[in-house]
Amino acid sequence: MKKILLSLLLVLFSFPYSQAESSVWKAQKGDSVMYIGGTIHILRQSDYPLPAEYNKAYSLSDMLVFEADMGMANDPSTQQKILKKALYTDGTNVEQHLSADTYKLLNEYCTSNGIPLQQLKQLKPPIIATMIVSMELAKLGASPNGVDMFFYQTGTKDNKTIEELETIDQQIDLLFKLIEGKEDEFIQQTINEINSIKELYDTMVATWKTGDVNKLFDLFVKEMQTETPNIYKSIISDRNNSWVSVIDNFFENNNTEFILVGVAHLVGPDGIIEQLSKKGYKVEKLR
C-alpha cells in the first residue's frame, strides 16, 4: 500500500523533458474537438516548463475544465468548510481516535520533526496525514502550484471560459469519508511512506511526463484498485463515470475544451480515455 496515499495527493503529485509523448490526448466527435490532459496537483519549480503538448492544447482551446473550481481553493469560505469538518467538536481529540501504537508513531514523527503535536490534537487524521505529506513534499521543493493551478492562473489572465466537473463541497466530503474507520491505517501508512517519498515522487513525475499509459496505471491506479477497492471506487471509478457524462455534453457546444484532471483518472479500463473510446469517440495522443 506504499504508493496509495501519495497517489491520492498527487492526483485528490528535475527531469528534463525529451520524450515523444506526454499525458495529453485529443478527442474528436465529428467536427467537435476537445483536449484532455492528465495533471499532477503538486509540482516543483524544476518540473517546469511543462511538456509542449500542454501548451499546444491550451493554445488551441477556448475553454478550460477542471475537476473543481480552482478559484475557490483558497477562498475563506472553503477554508471554513474544511475547518468545520477537520476539527473534533465533541470534546475528544485525535489521541482518543487512534490506537496507542499509532498515536506513539505519530508522536515520534512530530517530535523528530519539531512539530508540537499538542497543537494538532484537535485535527482529524485526514488533515494530519495531508499536512505530513505536504510538509515532506515541501522539503523536496514541491508545492500545490501544479498543472491545474498553472493553467487556471494562465486561463484567468487570458480571459478563457472556465468550468468544472464537480464541486469543492463534493471534494471536501470525499476526503473525510474516504478513511472513516481506517484512521489508524491511514496515519501508519502516511508515516511509513515518508522514507521513500522522494523516490516515489520522482518516479511518478517522470512517468507522468512520458505519458506511458501502462506505467501510469501501474503507479497511480493498480495498487489502489487491488488493495483498497472501496477507495478506488470512491475516488476513481465513480467520479470517472460521473465526469464522462459531463464531458459528453461538452461535445455538443461550439467550444474547444481543454479538460485537466488528475492523471490517474485517465488510464486503465475505468479511465476516461477508455470510456470515451468505447462511446465511439476518436481518441489519440496529442503530438
PDB file of C-alpha atoms in Angstrom:
ATOM      1  CA  MET A   1       0.000   0.000   0.000  1.00  0.00           C
ATOM      2  CA  LYS A   2       3.035   2.256  -0.011  1.00  0.00           C
ATOM      3  CA  LYS A   3       2.002   4.350  -3.052  1.00  0.00           C
ATOM      4  CA  ILE A   4      -1.699   4.822  -2.355  1.00  0.00           C
ATOM      5  CA  LEU A   5      -1.607   7.933  -0.153  1.00  0.00           C
ATOM      6  CA  LEU A   6       0.931   9.743  -2.305  1.00  0.00           C
ATOM      7  CA  SER A   7      -1.113   8.881  -5.395  1.00  0.00           C
ATOM      8  CA  LEU A   8      -4.204  10.379  -3.781  1.00  0.00           C
ATOM      9  CA  LEU A   9      -2.435  13.654  -3.039  1.00  0.00           C
ATOM     10  CA  LEU A  10      -0.721  13.911  -6.381  1.00  0.00           C
ATOM     11  CA  VAL A  11      -3.886  13.245  -8.377  1.00  0.00           C
ATOM     12  CA  LEU A  12      -7.134  14.374  -4.737  1.00  0.00           C
ATOM     13  CA  PHE A  13       1.824  14.966  -7.473  1.00  0.00           C
ATOM     14  CA  SER A  14      14.457  17.546 -12.065  1.00  0.00           C
ATOM     15  CA  PHE A  15      13.540  15.592 -15.030  1.00  0.00           C
ATOM     16  CA  PRO A  16      14.340  17.059 -18.452  1.00  0.00           C
ATOM     17  CA  TYR A  17      11.560  16.526 -20.976  1.00  0.00           C
ATOM     18  CA  SER A  18      12.680  14.877 -24.192  1.00  0.00           C
ATOM     19  CA  GLN A  19      10.161  12.063 -24.728  1.00  0.00           C
ATOM     20  CA  ALA A  20       7.916  11.831 -27.767  1.00  0.00           C
ATOM     21  CA  GLU A  21       4.711  11.548 -25.778  1.00  0.00           C
ATOM     22  CA  SER A  22       3.001  13.219 -22.846  1.00  0.00           C
ATOM     23  CA  SER A  23      -0.199  12.780 -20.853  1.00  0.00           C
ATOM     24  CA  VAL A  24      -2.334  14.832 -23.275  1.00  0.00           C
ATOM     25  CA  TRP A  25      -4.979  13.394 -25.607  1.00  0.00           C
ATOM     26  CA  LYS A  26      -7.117  14.758 -28.456  1.00  0.00           C
ATOM     27  CA  ALA A  27     -10.728  13.529 -28.573  1.00  0.00           C
ATOM     28  CA  GLN A  28     -12.930  14.076 -31.596  1.00  0.00           C
ATOM     29  CA  LYS A  29     -16.575  13.506 -32.498  1.00  0.00           C
ATOM     30  CA  GLY A  30     -17.443  14.697 -35.981  1.00  0.00           C
ATOM     31  CA  ASP A  31     -16.219  18.268 -36.199  1.00  0.00           C
ATOM     32  CA  SER A  32     -16.154  18.708 -32.420  1.00  0.00           C
ATOM     33  CA  VAL A  33     -12.715  18.501 -30.779  1.00  0.00           C
ATOM     34  CA  MET A  34     -11.502  18.647 -27.202  1.00  0.00           C
ATOM     35  CA  TYR A  35      -8.190  18.072 -25.454  1.00  0.00           C
ATOM     36  CA  ILE A  36      -7.726  16.093 -22.256  1.00  0.00           C
ATOM     37  CA  GLY A  37      -4.651  16.480 -20.079  1.00  0.00           C
ATOM     38  CA  GLY A  38      -3.610  14.381 -17.110  1.00  0.00           C
ATOM     39  CA  THR A  39      -2.342  16.512 -14.265  1.00  0.00           C
ATOM     40  CA  ILE A  40      -0.285  16.322 -11.121  1.00  0.00           C
ATOM     41  CA  HIS A  41      -1.565  18.677  -8.443  1.00  0.00           C
ATOM     42  CA  ILE A  42       1.796  19.161  -6.687  1.00  0.00           C
ATOM     43  CA  LEU A  43       4.974  20.068  -8.599  1.00  0.00           C
ATOM     44  CA  ARG A  44       8.415  21.587  -8.110  1.00  0.00           C
ATOM     45  CA  GLN A  45       9.614  24.671  -9.935  1.00  0.00           C
ATOM     46  CA  SER A  46      12.236  22.437 -11.567  1.00  0.00           C
ATOM     47  CA  ASP A  47       9.439  20.410 -13.204  1.00  0.00           C
ATOM     48  CA  TYR A  48       8.658  23.384 -15.438  1.00  0.00           C
ATOM     49  CA  PRO A  49       8.352  24.055 -18.306  1.00  0.00           C
ATOM     50  CA  LEU A  50       5.567  21.564 -18.854  1.00  0.00           C
ATOM     51  CA  PRO A  51       5.693  19.181 -21.831  1.00  0.00           C
ATOM     52  CA  ALA A  52       4.981  21.127 -25.028  1.00  0.00           C
ATOM     53  CA  GLU A  53       1.709  19.260 -25.676  1.00  0.00           C
ATOM     54  CA  TYR A  54       0.085  21.002 -22.700  1.00  0.00           C
ATOM     55  CA  ASN A  55       0.778  24.455 -24.092  1.00  0.00           C
ATOM     56  CA  LYS A  56      -0.324  23.315 -27.546  1.00  0.00           C
ATOM     57  CA  ALA A  57      -3.675  22.052 -26.200  1.00  0.00           C
ATOM     58  CA  TYR A  58      -4.093  25.270 -24.216  1.00  0.00           C
ATOM     59  CA  SER A  59      -3.460  27.466 -27.243  1.00  0.00           C
ATOM     60  CA  LEU A  60      -5.991  25.505 -29.333  1.00  0.00           C
ATOM     61  CA  SER A  61      -8.727  25.724 -26.679  1.00  0.00           C
ATOM     62  CA  ASP A  62     -11.088  28.499 -25.660  1.00  0.00           C
ATOM     63  CA  MET A  63     -12.475  26.789 -22.530  1.00  0.00           C
ATOM     64  CA  LEU A  64     -10.696  25.177 -19.577  1.00  0.00           C
ATOM     65  CA  VAL A  65     -12.422  22.490 -17.496  1.00  0.00           C
ATOM     66  CA  PHE A  66     -11.014  21.490 -14.090  1.00  0.00           C
ATOM     67  CA  GLU A  67     -12.074  18.886 -11.534  1.00  0.00           C
ATOM     68  CA  ALA A  68     -13.481  21.659  -9.327  1.00  0.00           C
ATOM     69  CA  ASP A  69     -13.480  25.447  -9.059  1.00  0.00           C
ATOM     70  CA  MET A  70      -9.794  26.284  -8.661  1.00  0.00           C
ATOM     71  CA  GLY A  71     -10.657  29.838  -7.687  1.00  0.00           C
ATOM     72  CA  MET A  72     -12.386  28.559  -4.553  1.00  0.00           C
ATOM     73  CA  ALA A  73      -9.388  26.562  -3.320  1.00  0.00           C
ATOM     74  CA  ASN A  74      -8.032  29.359  -1.125  1.00  0.00           C
ATOM     75  CA  ASP A  75     -11.294  31.204  -0.599  1.00  0.00           C
ATOM     76  CA  PRO A  76     -12.046  31.873   3.098  1.00  0.00           C
ATOM     77  CA  SER A  77     -15.435  30.168   2.774  1.00  0.00           C
ATOM     78  CA  THR A  78     -13.747  26.988   1.533  1.00  0.00           C
ATOM     79  CA  GLN A  79     -11.231  27.101   4.372  1.00  0.00           C
ATOM     80  CA  GLN A  80     -14.092  27.455   6.835  1.00  0.00           C
ATOM     81  CA  LYS A  81     -15.839  24.406   5.389  1.00  0.00           C
ATOM     82  CA  ILE A  82     -12.662  22.348   5.678  1.00  0.00           C
ATOM     83  CA  LEU A  83     -12.009  23.573   9.210  1.00  0.00           C
ATOM     84  CA  LYS A  84     -15.555  22.691  10.253  1.00  0.00           C
ATOM     85  CA  LYS A  85     -15.021  19.089   9.162  1.00  0.00           C
ATOM     86  CA  ALA A  86     -11.369  18.920  10.246  1.00  0.00           C
ATOM     87  CA  LEU A  87     -11.830  19.594  13.950  1.00  0.00           C
ATOM     88  CA  TYR A  88     -13.200  17.344  16.672  1.00  0.00           C
ATOM     89  CA  THR A  89     -16.050  19.239  18.304  1.00  0.00           C
ATOM     90  CA  ASP A  90     -17.332  16.538  20.657  1.00  0.00           C
ATOM     91  CA  GLY A  91     -14.717  17.071  23.370  1.00  0.00           C
ATOM     92  CA  THR A  92     -12.405  14.332  22.058  1.00  0.00           C
ATOM     93  CA  ASN A  93      -9.092  14.614  20.247  1.00  0.00           C
ATOM     94  CA  VAL A  94      -7.080  12.548  17.802  1.00  0.00           C
ATOM     95  CA  GLU A  95      -5.369  10.538  20.572  1.00  0.00           C
ATOM     96  CA  GLN A  96      -8.723   9.047  21.509  1.00  0.00           C
ATOM     97  CA  HIS A  97      -9.412   8.039  17.911  1.00  0.00           C
ATOM     98  CA  LEU A  98      -6.118   6.251  17.271  1.00  0.00           C
ATOM     99  CA  SER A  99      -4.651   3.122  18.801  1.00  0.00           C
ATOM    100  CA  ALA A 100      -1.868   3.576  21.360  1.00  0.00           C
ATOM    101  CA  ASP A 101       0.725   2.277  18.881  1.00  0.00           C
ATOM    102  CA  THR A 102      -0.415   4.603  16.090  1.00  0.00           C
ATOM    103  CA  TYR A 103      -0.505   7.625  18.369  1.00  0.00           C
ATOM    104  CA  LYS A 104       3.005   6.764  19.593  1.00  0.00           C
ATOM    105  CA  LEU A 105       4.188   6.581  15.974  1.00  0.00           C
ATOM    106  CA  LEU A 106       2.615   9.964  15.252  1.00  0.00           C
ATOM    107  CA  ASN A 107       4.161  11.473  18.360  1.00  0.00           C
ATOM    108  CA  GLU A 108       7.598  10.156  17.425  1.00  0.00           C
ATOM    109  CA  TYR A 109       7.297  11.613  13.922  1.00  0.00           C
ATOM    110  CA  CYS A 110       6.216  15.003  15.262  1.00  0.00           C
ATOM    111  CA  THR A 111       8.967  15.064  17.893  1.00  0.00           C
ATOM    112  CA  SER A 112      11.696  14.215  15.385  1.00  0.00           C
ATOM    113  CA  ASN A 113      10.459  16.944  13.039  1.00  0.00           C
ATOM    114  CA  GLY A 114       9.974  19.666  15.629  1.00  0.00           C
ATOM    115  CA  ILE A 115       6.180  19.647  15.305  1.00  0.00           C
ATOM    116  CA  PRO A 116       4.215  20.348  18.512  1.00  0.00           C
ATOM    117  CA  LEU A 117       1.684  17.509  18.456  1.00  0.00           C
ATOM    118  CA  GLN A 118      -0.359  19.260  21.111  1.00  0.00           C
ATOM    119  CA  GLN A 119      -1.317  21.849  18.502  1.00  0.00           C
ATOM    120  CA  LEU A 120      -2.583  19.146  16.137  1.00  0.00           C
ATOM    121  CA  LYS A 121      -4.604  17.058  18.583  1.00  0.00           C
ATOM    122  CA  GLN A 122      -7.948  18.614  17.651  1.00  0.00           C
ATOM    123  CA  LEU A 123      -7.410  17.782  13.972  1.00  0.00           C
ATOM    124  CA  LYS A 124      -8.811  14.627  12.391  1.00  0.00           C
ATOM    125  CA  PRO A 125      -6.481  12.059  10.739  1.00  0.00           C
ATOM    126  CA  PRO A 126      -7.208  13.034   7.082  1.00  0.00           C
ATOM    127  CA  ILE A 127      -5.955  16.555   7.718  1.00  0.00           C
ATOM    128  CA  ILE A 128      -2.961  15.409   9.781  1.00  0.00           C
ATOM    129  CA  ALA A 129      -1.947  12.929   7.072  1.00  0.00           C
ATOM    130  CA  THR A 130      -2.329  15.561   4.365  1.00  0.00           C
ATOM    131  CA  MET A 131      -0.211  18.005   6.372  1.00  0.00           C
ATOM    132  CA  ILE A 132       2.539  15.436   6.892  1.00  0.00           C
ATOM    133  CA  VAL A 133       2.810  14.543   3.205  1.00  0.00           C
ATOM    134  CA  SER A 134       2.599  18.199   2.150  1.00  0.00           C
ATOM    135  CA  MET A 135       5.432  19.104   4.551  1.00  0.00           C
ATOM    136  CA  GLU A 136       7.601  16.254   3.302  1.00  0.00           C
ATOM    137  CA  LEU A 137       6.981  17.218  -0.329  1.00  0.00           C
ATOM    138  CA  ALA A 138       7.746  20.845   0.539  1.00  0.00           C
ATOM    139  CA  LYS A 139      11.180  19.679   1.690  1.00  0.00           C
ATOM    140  CA  LEU A 140      11.673  18.478  -1.893  1.00  0.00           C
ATOM    141  CA  GLY A 141      10.647  21.871  -3.257  1.00  0.00           C
ATOM    142  CA  ALA A 142       7.138  20.793  -4.274  1.00  0.00           C
ATOM    143  CA  SER A 143       4.087  22.999  -3.803  1.00  0.00           C
ATOM    144  CA  PRO A 144       0.358  22.980  -4.713  1.00  0.00           C
ATOM    145  CA  ASN A 145       1.195  25.102  -7.759  1.00  0.00           C
ATOM    146  CA  GLY A 146       0.809  22.093 -10.036  1.00  0.00           C
ATOM    147  CA  VAL A 147      -0.518  21.740 -13.570  1.00  0.00           C
ATOM    148  CA  ASP A 148      -4.098  22.650 -12.643  1.00  0.00           C
ATOM    149  CA  MET A 149      -3.218  25.863 -10.828  1.00  0.00           C
ATOM    150  CA  PHE A 150      -0.753  26.863 -13.539  1.00  0.00           C
ATOM    151  CA  PHE A 151      -3.421  26.706 -16.230  1.00  0.00           C
ATOM    152  CA  TYR A 152      -6.113  28.186 -14.007  1.00  0.00           C
ATOM    153  CA  GLN A 153      -3.972  31.260 -13.410  1.00  0.00           C
ATOM    154  CA  THR A 154      -2.955  31.453 -17.082  1.00  0.00           C
ATOM    155  CA  GLY A 155      -6.532  30.981 -18.303  1.00  0.00           C
ATOM    156  CA  THR A 156      -7.870  33.609 -15.901  1.00  0.00           C
ATOM    157  CA  LYS A 157      -5.296  36.107 -17.158  1.00  0.00           C
ATOM    158  CA  ASP A 158      -6.202  35.268 -20.774  1.00  0.00           C
ATOM    159  CA  ASN A 159      -9.962  35.544 -20.067  1.00  0.00           C
ATOM    160  CA  LYS A 160     -10.708  31.967 -21.110  1.00  0.00           C
ATOM    161  CA  THR A 161     -14.022  30.431 -20.085  1.00  0.00           C
ATOM    162  CA  ILE A 162     -13.558  28.157 -17.058  1.00  0.00           C
ATOM    163  CA  GLU A 163     -15.832  25.298 -15.975  1.00  0.00           C
ATOM    164  CA  GLU A 164     -15.586  22.376 -13.538  1.00  0.00           C
ATOM    165  CA  LEU A 165     -16.704  18.739 -13.320  1.00  0.00           C
ATOM    166  CA  GLU A 166     -17.711  18.679  -9.646  1.00  0.00           C
ATOM    167  CA  THR A 167     -17.998  20.999  -6.669  1.00  0.00           C
ATOM    168  CA  ILE A 168     -15.484  21.871  -3.969  1.00  0.00           C
ATOM    169  CA  ASP A 169     -18.023  20.598  -1.419  1.00  0.00           C
ATOM    170  CA  GLN A 170     -18.005  17.174  -3.069  1.00  0.00           C
ATOM    171  CA  GLN A 171     -14.211  17.031  -2.859  1.00  0.00           C
ATOM    172  CA  ILE A 172     -14.169  18.057   0.796  1.00  0.00           C
ATOM    173  CA  ASP A 173     -16.774  15.430   1.687  1.00  0.00           C
ATOM    174  CA  LEU A 174     -14.834  12.767  -0.204  1.00  0.00           C
ATOM    175  CA  LEU A 175     -11.604  13.469   1.699  1.00  0.00           C
ATOM    176  CA  PHE A 176     -13.225  12.825   5.069  1.00  0.00           C
ATOM    177  CA  LYS A 177     -15.440   9.915   4.026  1.00  0.00           C
ATOM    178  CA  LEU A 178     -12.546   8.008   2.468  1.00  0.00           C
ATOM    179  CA  ILE A 179     -10.922   6.920   5.713  1.00  0.00           C
ATOM    180  CA  GLU A 180     -13.846   6.583   8.106  1.00  0.00           C
ATOM    181  CA  GLY A 181     -12.985   3.528  10.197  1.00  0.00           C
ATOM    182  CA  LYS A 182      -9.447   3.391   8.752  1.00  0.00           C
ATOM    183  CA  GLU A 183      -7.845   6.203  10.734  1.00  0.00           C
ATOM    184  CA  ASP A 184      -5.069   4.026  12.215  1.00  0.00           C
ATOM    185  CA  GLU A 185      -4.143   2.521   8.879  1.00  0.00           C
ATOM    186  CA  PHE A 186      -4.089   5.914   7.176  1.00  0.00           C
ATOM    187  CA  ILE A 187      -1.761   7.539   9.729  1.00  0.00           C
ATOM    188  CA  GLN A 188       0.532   4.497   9.855  1.00  0.00           C
ATOM    189  CA  GLN A 189       0.744   4.349   6.073  1.00  0.00           C
ATOM    190  CA  THR A 190       1.473   8.055   5.837  1.00  0.00           C
ATOM    191  CA  ILE A 191       4.400   7.937   8.247  1.00  0.00           C
ATOM    192  CA  ASN A 192       5.767   4.674   6.872  1.00  0.00           C
ATOM    193  CA  GLU A 193       5.833   6.162   3.348  1.00  0.00           C
ATOM    194  CA  ILE A 194       7.979   9.111   4.358  1.00  0.00           C
ATOM    195  CA  ASN A 195      11.358   7.404   3.930  1.00  0.00           C
ATOM    196  CA  SER A 196      10.595   6.527   0.304  1.00  0.00           C
ATOM    197  CA  ILE A 197       8.629   9.635  -0.620  1.00  0.00           C
ATOM    198  CA  LYS A 198      11.378  11.244  -2.718  1.00  0.00           C
ATOM    199  CA  GLU A 199      11.913   8.125  -4.823  1.00  0.00           C
ATOM    200  CA  LEU A 200       8.164   7.649  -5.304  1.00  0.00           C
ATOM    201  CA  TYR A 201       7.607  11.293  -6.153  1.00  0.00           C
ATOM    202  CA  ASP A 202      10.460  11.405  -8.664  1.00  0.00           C
ATOM    203  CA  THR A 203       9.182   8.241 -10.354  1.00  0.00           C
ATOM    204  CA  MET A 204       5.597   9.480 -10.519  1.00  0.00           C
ATOM    205  CA  VAL A 205       6.510  12.854 -12.017  1.00  0.00           C
ATOM    206  CA  ALA A 206       8.863  11.284 -14.557  1.00  0.00           C
ATOM    207  CA  THR A 207       6.240   8.719 -15.614  1.00  0.00           C
ATOM    208  CA  TRP A 208       3.572  11.412 -15.894  1.00  0.00           C
ATOM    209  CA  LYS A 209       5.825  13.382 -18.238  1.00  0.00           C
ATOM    210  CA  THR A 210       6.383  10.425 -20.558  1.00  0.00           C
ATOM    211  CA  GLY A 211       2.670   9.627 -20.814  1.00  0.00           C
ATOM    212  CA  ASP A 212       3.278   5.855 -20.727  1.00  0.00           C
ATOM    213  CA  VAL A 213      -0.282   4.654 -20.012  1.00  0.00           C
ATOM    214  CA  ASN A 214       0.752   1.221 -18.743  1.00  0.00           C
ATOM    215  CA  LYS A 215       3.289   2.631 -16.307  1.00  0.00           C
ATOM    216  CA  LEU A 216       0.852   5.349 -15.248  1.00  0.00           C
ATOM    217  CA  PHE A 217      -1.761   2.713 -14.469  1.00  0.00           C
ATOM    218  CA  ASP A 218       0.739   0.610 -12.504  1.00  0.00           C
ATOM    219  CA  LEU A 219       1.964   3.586 -10.476  1.00  0.00           C
ATOM    220  CA  PHE A 220      -1.218   5.535  -9.814  1.00  0.00           C
ATOM    221  CA  VAL A 221      -4.084   3.080 -10.031  1.00  0.00           C
ATOM    222  CA  LYS A 222      -3.295  -0.640  -9.925  1.00  0.00           C
ATOM    223  CA  GLU A 223      -2.344  -0.905  -6.252  1.00  0.00           C
ATOM    224  CA  MET A 224      -5.315   1.180  -5.170  1.00  0.00           C
ATOM    225  CA  GLN A 225      -7.659  -0.918  -7.303  1.00  0.00           C
ATOM    226  CA  THR A 226      -6.457  -4.252  -5.921  1.00  0.00           C
ATOM    227  CA  GLU A 227      -5.645  -3.429  -2.280  1.00  0.00           C
ATOM    228  CA  THR A 228      -8.251  -0.784  -1.442  1.00  0.00           C
ATOM    229  CA  PRO A 229     -11.139  -1.351  -3.878  1.00  0.00           C
ATOM    230  CA  ASN A 230     -13.538   0.807  -1.883  1.00  0.00           C
ATOM    231  CA  ILE A 231     -11.179   3.786  -2.081  1.00  0.00           C
ATOM    232  CA  TYR A 232     -10.626   3.085  -5.782  1.00  0.00           C
ATOM    233  CA  LYS A 233     -14.370   3.044  -6.395  1.00  0.00           C
ATOM    234  CA  SER A 234     -14.963   6.266  -4.485  1.00  0.00           C
ATOM    235  CA  ILE A 235     -12.064   8.308  -5.756  1.00  0.00           C
ATOM    236  CA  ILE A 236     -11.572   6.929  -9.273  1.00  0.00           C
ATOM    237  CA  SER A 237     -14.286   4.867 -10.944  1.00  0.00           C
ATOM    238  CA  ASP A 238     -17.405   6.560  -9.525  1.00  0.00           C
ATOM    239  CA  ARG A 239     -16.057  10.017 -10.298  1.00  0.00           C
ATOM    240  CA  ASN A 240     -14.895   8.969 -13.757  1.00  0.00           C
ATOM    241  CA  ASN A 241     -18.382   7.711 -14.577  1.00  0.00           C
ATOM    242  CA  SER A 242     -19.898  10.977 -13.430  1.00  0.00           C
ATOM    243  CA  TRP A 243     -17.341  13.121 -15.262  1.00  0.00           C
ATOM    244  CA  VAL A 244     -17.707  11.265 -18.565  1.00  0.00           C
ATOM    245  CA  SER A 245     -21.378  12.244 -18.667  1.00  0.00           C
ATOM    246  CA  VAL A 246     -20.420  15.901 -18.207  1.00  0.00           C
ATOM    247  CA  ILE A 247     -17.612  15.651 -20.760  1.00  0.00           C
ATOM    248  CA  ASP A 248     -20.012  14.044 -23.221  1.00  0.00           C
ATOM    249  CA  ASN A 249     -22.207  17.137 -23.067  1.00  0.00           C
ATOM    250  CA  PHE A 250     -19.291  19.447 -23.817  1.00  0.00           C
ATOM    251  CA  PHE A 251     -19.045  17.910 -27.279  1.00  0.00           C
ATOM    252  CA  GLU A 252     -22.450  19.407 -28.092  1.00  0.00           C
ATOM    253  CA  ASN A 253     -21.351  23.055 -27.767  1.00  0.00           C
ATOM    254  CA  ASN A 254     -19.285  25.179 -30.118  1.00  0.00           C
ATOM    255  CA  ASN A 255     -16.262  25.482 -27.828  1.00  0.00           C
ATOM    256  CA  THR A 256     -12.952  23.651 -27.883  1.00  0.00           C
ATOM    257  CA  GLU A 257     -12.271  22.493 -24.335  1.00  0.00           C
ATOM    258  CA  PHE A 258      -9.058  21.587 -22.566  1.00  0.00           C
ATOM    259  CA  ILE A 259     -10.062  19.261 -19.742  1.00  0.00           C
ATOM    260  CA  LEU A 260      -7.500  18.935 -16.942  1.00  0.00           C
ATOM    261  CA  VAL A 261      -7.894  16.180 -14.342  1.00  0.00           C
ATOM    262  CA  GLY A 262      -5.572  14.050 -12.226  1.00  0.00           C
ATOM    263  CA  VAL A 263      -3.721  11.636 -14.500  1.00  0.00           C
ATOM    264  CA  ALA A 264      -4.991   8.602 -12.546  1.00  0.00           C
ATOM    265  CA  HIS A 265      -8.467   9.362 -13.893  1.00  0.00           C
ATOM    266  CA  LEU A 266      -7.354   8.902 -17.493  1.00  0.00           C
ATOM    267  CA  VAL A 267      -5.722   5.471 -17.543  1.00  0.00           C
ATOM    268  CA  GLY A 268      -6.890   1.886 -17.083  1.00  0.00           C
ATOM    269  CA  PRO A 269     -10.154   0.128 -18.001  1.00  0.00           C
ATOM    270  CA  ASP A 270     -12.255   2.588 -15.975  1.00  0.00           C
ATOM    271  CA  GLY A 271     -10.292   5.607 -17.177  1.00  0.00           C
ATOM    272  CA  ILE A 272     -11.860   8.496 -19.024  1.00  0.00           C
ATOM    273  CA  ILE A 273      -9.824   7.822 -22.177  1.00  0.00           C
ATOM    274  CA  GLU A 274     -11.033   4.217 -22.421  1.00  0.00           C
ATOM    275  CA  GLN A 275     -14.624   5.221 -21.665  1.00  0.00           C
ATOM    276  CA  LEU A 276     -14.657   7.862 -24.396  1.00  0.00           C
ATOM    277  CA  SER A 277     -13.165   5.375 -26.872  1.00  0.00           C
ATOM    278  CA  LYS A 278     -15.899   2.864 -26.061  1.00  0.00           C
ATOM    279  CA  LYS A 279     -18.515   5.567 -26.664  1.00  0.00           C
ATOM    280  CA  GLY A 280     -17.252   5.930 -30.209  1.00  0.00           C
ATOM    281  CA  TYR A 281     -15.014   8.980 -29.893  1.00  0.00           C
ATOM    282  CA  LYS A 282     -11.738   9.074 -31.763  1.00  0.00           C
ATOM    283  CA  VAL A 283      -9.123   9.486 -29.027  1.00  0.00           C
ATOM    284  CA  GLU A 284      -5.410   9.739 -29.698  1.00  0.00           C
ATOM    285  CA  LYS A 285      -2.291  11.156 -28.085  1.00  0.00           C
ATOM    286  CA  LEU A 286      -1.645  14.779 -28.965  1.00  0.00           C
ATOM    287  CA  ARG A 287       1.672  15.205 -30.705  1.00  0.00           C
TER     288      ARG A 287
END
